[in-house]
Short mmCIF file of C-alpha atoms and ligand atoms in Angstrom, two decimals:
data_model
loop_
_atom_site.label_atom_id
_atom_site.label_comp_id
_atom_site.label_asym_id
_atom_site.label_seq_id
_atom_site.Cartn_x
_atom_site.Cartn_y
_atom_site.Cartn_z
CA MET A 929 -38.42 -18.05 -14.31
CA GLY A 930 -40.92 -19.47 -16.57
CA LEU A 931 -43.89 -17.75 -17.86
CA THR A 932 -46.32 -20.07 -15.91
CA GLU A 933 -44.48 -19.33 -12.70
CA LEU A 934 -44.52 -15.57 -13.48
CA TYR A 935 -48.09 -15.50 -13.81
CA SER A 936 -48.78 -17.20 -10.53
CA LEU A 937 -46.95 -14.36 -8.76
CA PRO A 938 -48.91 -11.51 -7.13
CA GLN A 939 -50.47 -8.75 -8.99
CA ARG A 940 -47.92 -6.03 -7.94
CA VAL A 941 -45.14 -8.00 -9.82
CA ARG A 942 -47.16 -8.85 -12.74
CA THR A 943 -47.85 -5.09 -12.95
CA ALA A 944 -43.99 -4.33 -12.92
CA GLU A 945 -43.35 -7.01 -15.37
CA ASN A 946 -46.25 -5.94 -17.75
CA SER A 947 -45.05 -2.30 -17.91
CA SER A 948 -41.25 -3.13 -18.42
CA VAL A 949 -39.54 -5.59 -20.63
CA GLU A 950 -36.97 -8.13 -19.10
CA ARG A 951 -34.21 -9.64 -21.21
CA ARG A 952 -32.24 -12.79 -19.96
CA VAL A 953 -28.80 -14.07 -21.19
CA PRO A 954 -28.79 -17.77 -20.02
CA GLU A 955 -24.94 -17.95 -19.88
CA ALA A 956 -22.57 -15.50 -20.85
CA GLU A 957 -19.49 -17.78 -20.49
CA PRO A 958 -20.64 -21.09 -22.01
CA GLU A 959 -17.53 -23.12 -20.86
CA LEU A 960 -18.21 -22.22 -17.35
CA TRP A 961 -20.51 -25.25 -16.75
CA PHE A 962 -19.04 -27.53 -19.49
CA ARG A 963 -15.44 -27.25 -18.38
CA LEU A 964 -15.78 -25.53 -14.98
CA ARG A 965 -13.54 -22.67 -16.13
CA ARG A 966 -14.62 -19.05 -16.83
CA PHE A 967 -12.69 -18.56 -20.24
CA ASN A 968 -14.26 -18.73 -23.57
CA SER A 969 -12.77 -20.93 -26.39
CA ASN A 970 -10.09 -18.02 -27.12
CA GLY A 971 -9.09 -18.15 -23.56
CA ALA A 972 -10.51 -14.96 -22.68
CA ASP A 973 -12.32 -13.89 -19.63
CA LEU A 974 -15.48 -12.14 -20.84
CA ASN A 975 -16.13 -10.33 -17.61
CA ARG A 976 -12.59 -8.69 -17.90
CA GLY A 977 -13.08 -7.88 -21.54
CA PHE A 978 -15.14 -4.85 -21.71
CA PRO A 979 -13.59 -1.46 -22.60
CA ASP A 980 -12.95 0.21 -19.31
CA ALA A 981 -13.18 4.11 -18.78
CA PHE A 982 -10.74 3.89 -16.12
CA ALA A 983 -8.21 2.03 -18.21
CA ALA A 984 -8.33 4.51 -21.18
CA LEU A 985 -10.72 2.10 -22.93
CA ARG A 986 -8.13 -0.60 -23.57
CA GLN A 987 -9.46 -3.68 -24.89
CA GLN A 988 -10.85 -2.37 -27.90
CA ASN A 989 -10.40 -5.68 -29.50
CA VAL A 990 -13.31 -7.20 -27.96
CA GLU A 991 -14.37 -10.82 -28.02
CA PRO A 992 -17.55 -11.53 -29.90
CA GLU A 993 -19.55 -12.30 -27.01
CA VAL A 994 -18.58 -8.92 -25.46
CA ARG A 995 -19.16 -7.11 -28.78
CA ALA A 996 -22.71 -8.68 -28.87
CA VAL A 997 -23.59 -7.15 -25.54
CA ILE A 998 -22.10 -3.84 -26.40
CA ASP A 999 -24.11 -3.72 -29.76
CA TRP A 1000 -27.26 -5.05 -27.89
CA LEU A 1001 -27.04 -2.14 -25.42
CA LYS A 1002 -27.21 0.36 -28.35
CA THR A 1003 -30.56 -1.27 -29.61
CA GLU A 1004 -32.68 -0.92 -26.46
CA THR A 1005 -32.80 1.34 -23.36
CA PHE A 1006 -31.81 -0.80 -20.52
CA VAL A 1007 -32.46 0.68 -17.15
CA LEU A 1008 -31.62 -1.88 -14.64
CA SER A 1009 -29.65 -5.25 -14.80
CA ALA A 1010 -27.76 -7.80 -12.76
CA ASN A 1011 -25.25 -10.66 -13.69
CA LEU A 1012 -25.40 -13.71 -11.77
CA HIS A 1013 -22.15 -15.32 -10.40
CA GLY A 1014 -21.05 -18.02 -7.98
CA GLY A 1015 -18.31 -18.30 -5.45
CA ALA A 1016 -19.88 -15.94 -2.78
CA LEU A 1017 -22.82 -14.56 -1.29
CA VAL A 1018 -22.91 -10.82 -1.77
CA ALA A 1019 -24.50 -8.12 -3.87
CA SER A 1020 -21.45 -6.17 -5.49
CA TYR A 1021 -22.08 -2.86 -6.99
CA PRO A 1022 -20.04 -0.30 -9.24
CA TYR A 1023 -17.40 0.68 -9.69
CA ASP A 1024 -15.34 -2.32 -10.04
CA ASN A 1025 -12.29 -0.21 -11.06
CA SER A 1026 -11.04 3.40 -10.48
CA ASN A 1027 -8.37 5.63 -11.65
CA GLY A 1028 -6.31 4.59 -8.57
CA GLY A 1029 -6.10 7.94 -7.15
CA LYS A 1030 -3.81 9.45 -9.85
CA PRO A 1031 -3.89 13.37 -9.95
CA SER A 1032 -5.68 13.32 -13.39
CA ALA A 1033 -8.49 10.82 -13.85
CA ILE A 1034 -10.16 10.16 -17.20
CA ARG A 1035 -13.36 11.77 -18.05
CA VAL A 1036 -15.38 10.39 -20.70
CA SER A 1037 -17.16 12.29 -23.58
CA ALA A 1038 -20.77 11.58 -24.09
CA PRO A 1039 -21.09 9.60 -27.36
CA PRO A 1040 -24.07 10.21 -29.56
CA ALA A 1041 -25.91 6.98 -30.06
CA GLY A 1042 -24.02 4.74 -32.42
CA SER A 1043 -20.75 6.48 -32.31
CA GLN A 1044 -17.43 5.26 -31.09
CA LEU A 1045 -16.52 5.15 -27.55
CA THR A 1046 -14.04 7.96 -27.03
CA VAL A 1047 -12.16 9.67 -24.19
CA SER A 1048 -12.24 13.36 -24.71
CA SER A 1049 -11.05 15.39 -21.66
CA VAL A 1050 -9.06 14.90 -18.52
CA SER A 1051 -10.02 15.97 -15.02
CA ALA A 1052 -9.71 14.99 -11.37
CA GLY A 1053 -11.61 11.68 -10.63
CA PRO A 1054 -13.58 12.00 -7.50
CA GLU A 1055 -14.61 8.38 -7.42
CA LEU A 1056 -12.23 7.01 -4.68
CA VAL A 1057 -13.68 7.32 -1.17
CA GLY A 1058 -11.73 5.60 1.22
CA ARG A 1059 -11.25 2.20 -0.22
CA ALA A 1060 -14.35 2.37 -2.27
CA SER A 1061 -14.85 3.50 -5.90
CA ILE A 1062 -18.11 5.39 -5.63
CA THR A 1063 -20.42 6.17 -8.40
CA PRO A 1064 -22.42 9.51 -8.50
CA ASP A 1065 -25.51 7.13 -7.96
CA ASP A 1066 -23.91 5.36 -4.98
CA ASP A 1067 -26.97 5.94 -2.73
CA VAL A 1068 -29.15 4.13 -5.43
CA PHE A 1069 -26.68 1.38 -5.93
CA VAL A 1070 -26.46 0.81 -1.95
CA HIS A 1071 -30.41 0.64 -2.07
CA LEU A 1072 -30.60 -1.70 -4.95
CA ALA A 1073 -27.90 -3.98 -3.33
CA LYS A 1074 -29.76 -4.02 -0.04
CA VAL A 1075 -33.11 -4.85 -1.63
CA TYR A 1076 -31.52 -7.87 -2.97
CA SER A 1077 -29.50 -9.06 0.04
CA TYR A 1078 -32.47 -8.42 2.56
CA SER A 1079 -34.95 -10.02 0.16
CA HIS A 1080 -32.62 -13.06 -0.29
CA ALA A 1081 -32.97 -16.14 2.36
CA TRP A 1082 -29.47 -15.47 3.69
CA MET A 1083 -27.45 -12.80 1.90
CA SER A 1084 -27.80 -9.83 4.29
CA ARG A 1085 -26.12 -11.89 7.00
CA GLY A 1086 -22.94 -11.44 5.29
CA ASP A 1087 -21.12 -14.28 6.68
CA MET A 1088 -22.48 -17.38 5.21
CA CYS A 1089 -19.37 -18.42 3.08
CA LYS A 1090 -16.34 -19.25 5.22
CA GLU A 1091 -13.64 -18.53 2.67
CA ASN A 1092 -14.99 -15.03 2.15
CA ARG A 1093 -14.63 -11.98 4.39
CA PRO A 1094 -17.99 -11.03 6.17
CA PHE A 1095 -19.87 -8.53 4.07
CA GLN A 1096 -21.80 -6.08 6.05
CA ASP A 1097 -25.57 -6.11 5.04
CA GLY A 1098 -24.33 -8.72 2.53
CA ILE A 1099 -23.39 -5.85 0.02
CA ILE A 1100 -19.91 -4.59 -1.05
CA ASN A 1101 -18.55 -1.99 -3.47
CA GLY A 1102 -16.78 -3.92 -6.16
CA TYR A 1103 -13.58 -1.99 -6.05
CA GLN A 1104 -13.41 -2.26 -2.22
CA TRP A 1105 -13.71 -6.03 -2.56
CA TYR A 1106 -11.16 -6.41 -5.15
CA PRO A 1107 -10.31 -3.89 -7.97
CA LEU A 1108 -11.01 -5.34 -11.64
CA GLN A 1109 -10.59 -3.97 -15.04
CA GLY A 1110 -13.04 -4.40 -18.10
CA GLY A 1111 -16.03 -5.75 -16.02
CA MET A 1112 -19.47 -5.78 -17.43
CA GLN A 1113 -21.18 -3.78 -14.59
CA ASP A 1114 -18.82 -0.76 -14.87
CA PHE A 1115 -19.33 -0.72 -18.78
CA ASN A 1116 -23.30 -0.94 -18.36
CA TYR A 1117 -23.39 1.79 -16.10
CA VAL A 1118 -20.76 4.19 -17.45
CA TRP A 1119 -21.65 3.65 -21.34
CA ALA A 1120 -25.28 2.51 -21.24
CA GLN A 1121 -26.51 4.38 -18.11
CA CYS A 1122 -27.98 0.85 -16.89
CA LEU A 1123 -27.52 0.29 -13.34
CA GLU A 1124 -25.98 -3.16 -12.87
CA LEU A 1125 -25.23 -5.30 -9.97
CA THR A 1126 -23.00 -8.39 -9.87
CA LEU A 1127 -24.78 -10.88 -7.67
CA GLU A 1128 -22.78 -13.69 -6.16
CA LEU A 1129 -25.53 -16.44 -5.23
CA SER A 1130 -23.53 -19.23 -4.00
CA CYS A 1131 -20.53 -20.08 -1.64
CA CYS A 1132 -19.54 -22.90 -4.14
CA LYS A 1133 -18.59 -21.55 -7.46
CA PHE A 1134 -20.05 -24.42 -9.31
CA PRO A 1135 -22.87 -25.78 -7.46
CA PRO A 1136 -24.01 -29.25 -8.47
CA PRO A 1137 -27.48 -29.37 -10.34
CA GLU A 1138 -29.31 -31.02 -7.37
CA GLU A 1139 -28.62 -27.68 -5.44
CA LEU A 1140 -30.40 -25.57 -8.06
CA PRO A 1141 -34.01 -25.87 -6.81
CA ALA A 1142 -32.94 -24.75 -3.23
CA LEU A 1143 -30.72 -21.90 -4.80
CA TRP A 1144 -33.94 -20.82 -6.74
CA MET A 1145 -35.99 -20.73 -3.65
CA ASP A 1146 -33.25 -18.74 -1.78
CA ASN A 1147 -33.28 -16.22 -4.61
CA LYS A 1148 -36.74 -16.08 -6.01
CA LYS A 1149 -38.16 -13.33 -3.58
CA ALA A 1150 -34.93 -11.22 -4.12
CA LEU A 1151 -34.82 -11.34 -7.84
CA LEU A 1152 -38.45 -10.15 -7.91
CA ALA A 1153 -37.95 -7.46 -5.44
CA TYR A 1154 -35.10 -6.37 -7.61
CA ILE A 1155 -36.97 -6.35 -10.79
CA GLN A 1156 -39.41 -3.93 -9.33
CA GLN A 1157 -36.86 -1.38 -8.58
CA VAL A 1158 -36.81 -0.75 -12.50
CA HIS A 1159 -39.67 1.80 -11.59
CA LEU A 1160 -37.79 3.59 -8.78
CA GLY A 1161 -37.21 7.46 -9.42
CA VAL A 1162 -38.29 9.46 -12.25
CA LYS A 1163 -38.98 8.67 -15.93
CA GLY A 1164 -40.39 10.76 -18.67
CA ARG A 1165 -40.32 12.01 -22.11
CA VAL A 1166 -38.74 15.13 -23.94
CA PHE A 1167 -40.60 16.76 -26.73
CA ASP A 1168 -39.89 19.87 -28.88
CA GLY A 1169 -42.45 22.58 -29.24
CA SER A 1170 -44.18 20.81 -31.98
CA GLY A 1171 -44.73 17.65 -30.02
CA VAL A 1172 -41.96 15.64 -31.62
CA PRO A 1173 -39.88 13.36 -29.36
CA VAL A 1174 -36.33 14.73 -28.80
CA GLU A 1175 -33.52 12.05 -29.07
CA ASN A 1176 -30.16 12.68 -27.41
CA ALA A 1177 -31.35 15.35 -24.91
CA VAL A 1178 -29.05 15.27 -21.91
CA VAL A 1179 -30.95 14.64 -18.69
CA GLU A 1180 -29.01 15.54 -15.82
CA VAL A 1181 -29.93 15.49 -12.08
CA GLY A 1182 -28.19 17.92 -9.81
CA GLY A 1183 -25.21 16.83 -7.86
CA ARG A 1184 -24.74 13.83 -10.04
CA GLN A 1185 -21.84 14.20 -12.59
CA ASP A 1186 -21.95 10.91 -14.59
CA LEU A 1187 -18.95 10.06 -16.72
CA CYS A 1188 -21.26 9.70 -19.52
CA PRO A 1189 -24.57 11.67 -19.09
CA PHE A 1190 -28.09 10.02 -19.23
CA ARG A 1191 -29.67 10.85 -22.62
CA THR A 1192 -33.09 10.41 -24.11
CA ASN A 1193 -33.64 7.45 -26.42
CA GLN A 1194 -35.44 7.60 -29.99
CA TYR A 1195 -38.65 8.12 -28.23
CA GLY A 1196 -37.57 10.86 -26.21
CA GLU A 1197 -37.71 8.86 -23.10
CA TYR A 1198 -35.51 9.07 -20.10
CA TYR A 1199 -35.02 7.06 -16.85
CA ARG A 1200 -33.54 8.05 -13.71
CA LEU A 1201 -33.55 5.64 -10.77
CA LEU A 1202 -33.52 7.88 -7.63
CA LEU A 1203 -34.47 7.49 -3.95
CA PRO A 1204 -37.33 9.63 -2.63
CA GLY A 1205 -35.86 13.13 -2.37
CA ASN A 1206 -35.77 16.70 -3.78
CA TYR A 1207 -34.09 16.94 -7.16
CA THR A 1208 -33.16 19.40 -9.87
CA PHE A 1209 -33.40 18.19 -13.36
CA THR A 1210 -31.72 20.06 -16.35
CA VAL A 1211 -32.61 18.71 -19.61
CA THR A 1212 -30.23 20.00 -22.80
CA THR A 1213 -31.21 19.47 -26.28
CA THR A 1214 -28.51 19.72 -29.10
CA ASN A 1215 -29.96 23.12 -29.81
CA THR A 1216 -28.61 23.94 -26.48
CA ASN A 1217 -31.91 24.84 -25.22
CA SER A 1218 -31.91 23.90 -21.43
CA LEU A 1219 -34.98 23.22 -19.37
CA PHE A 1220 -34.90 23.23 -15.60
CA PHE A 1221 -37.49 21.43 -13.39
CA LYS A 1222 -37.58 20.19 -9.84
CA VAL A 1223 -39.05 17.10 -8.37
CA SER A 1224 -40.27 16.93 -4.79
CA GLU A 1225 -40.02 13.97 -2.38
CA ASN A 1226 -43.35 12.43 -3.52
CA LEU A 1227 -42.02 13.00 -7.12
CA HIS A 1228 -44.49 15.73 -8.07
CA LEU A 1229 -43.11 18.41 -10.22
CA LEU A 1230 -42.38 21.72 -8.29
ZN1 LIG B 123 -18.16 -13.25 -9.63
#
């Protein structure tokens, strides 16, 4: 979306844009279009090359493109993201992987900013529900995926691509569709607390250039509606008694045990995408001070 086009959009969208920052990566797998294949010049599939919390963090020797994304995630607080694909018409949401129902699943430690990814303890993994691998924020992910599919020209119909199974509401849990290891959306969510969808936008995996204008029109409303979801839920800042922002405070929402907890950034800011409802927040600082507060349906402090 060019800036000119952005500024011809309705005020409410500009407001959402102006109070948040949007970053775009034009093409993560450059060979995709030049050679119609999805591997980089090392023959690696980048969207299978991220460290995977469910696979004991194998893939530690990551490709440079993957390393760049991982390092980038440490420099900014990303809240919401999407990666755009072709080959189906569906909004897919995490997890893409699971521990496969083994009796002991991997639990991941909370790495302080800038430290290495580590696996510190083991406990039962509750993510497998039926044939899906469900995150603690599943209600939010389903909402985000439906915002996209129902704002898209056709996606919510779920049956537009003959070679794919029908997708109810045009959405699917990634693992339920097909399990995969080392994907970017699981990494972003587990390690960077950035809620990411994989948006499959065309039945044809490599749509010809002349189809791009129509594809843009099919997706424009959905992309804008999705961007606006960055303001869903609760955001705030944590200060100490003398008014200094607290970095690395853990901000937990009751009933949502994330593999890696949400933490405040260097400005003391936290962002929790949540649907309307009543929530109990627990904020814990490194001095083991805990603060509890509740948020009501209309997002007022109780
Ligand atoms: Zn894909």
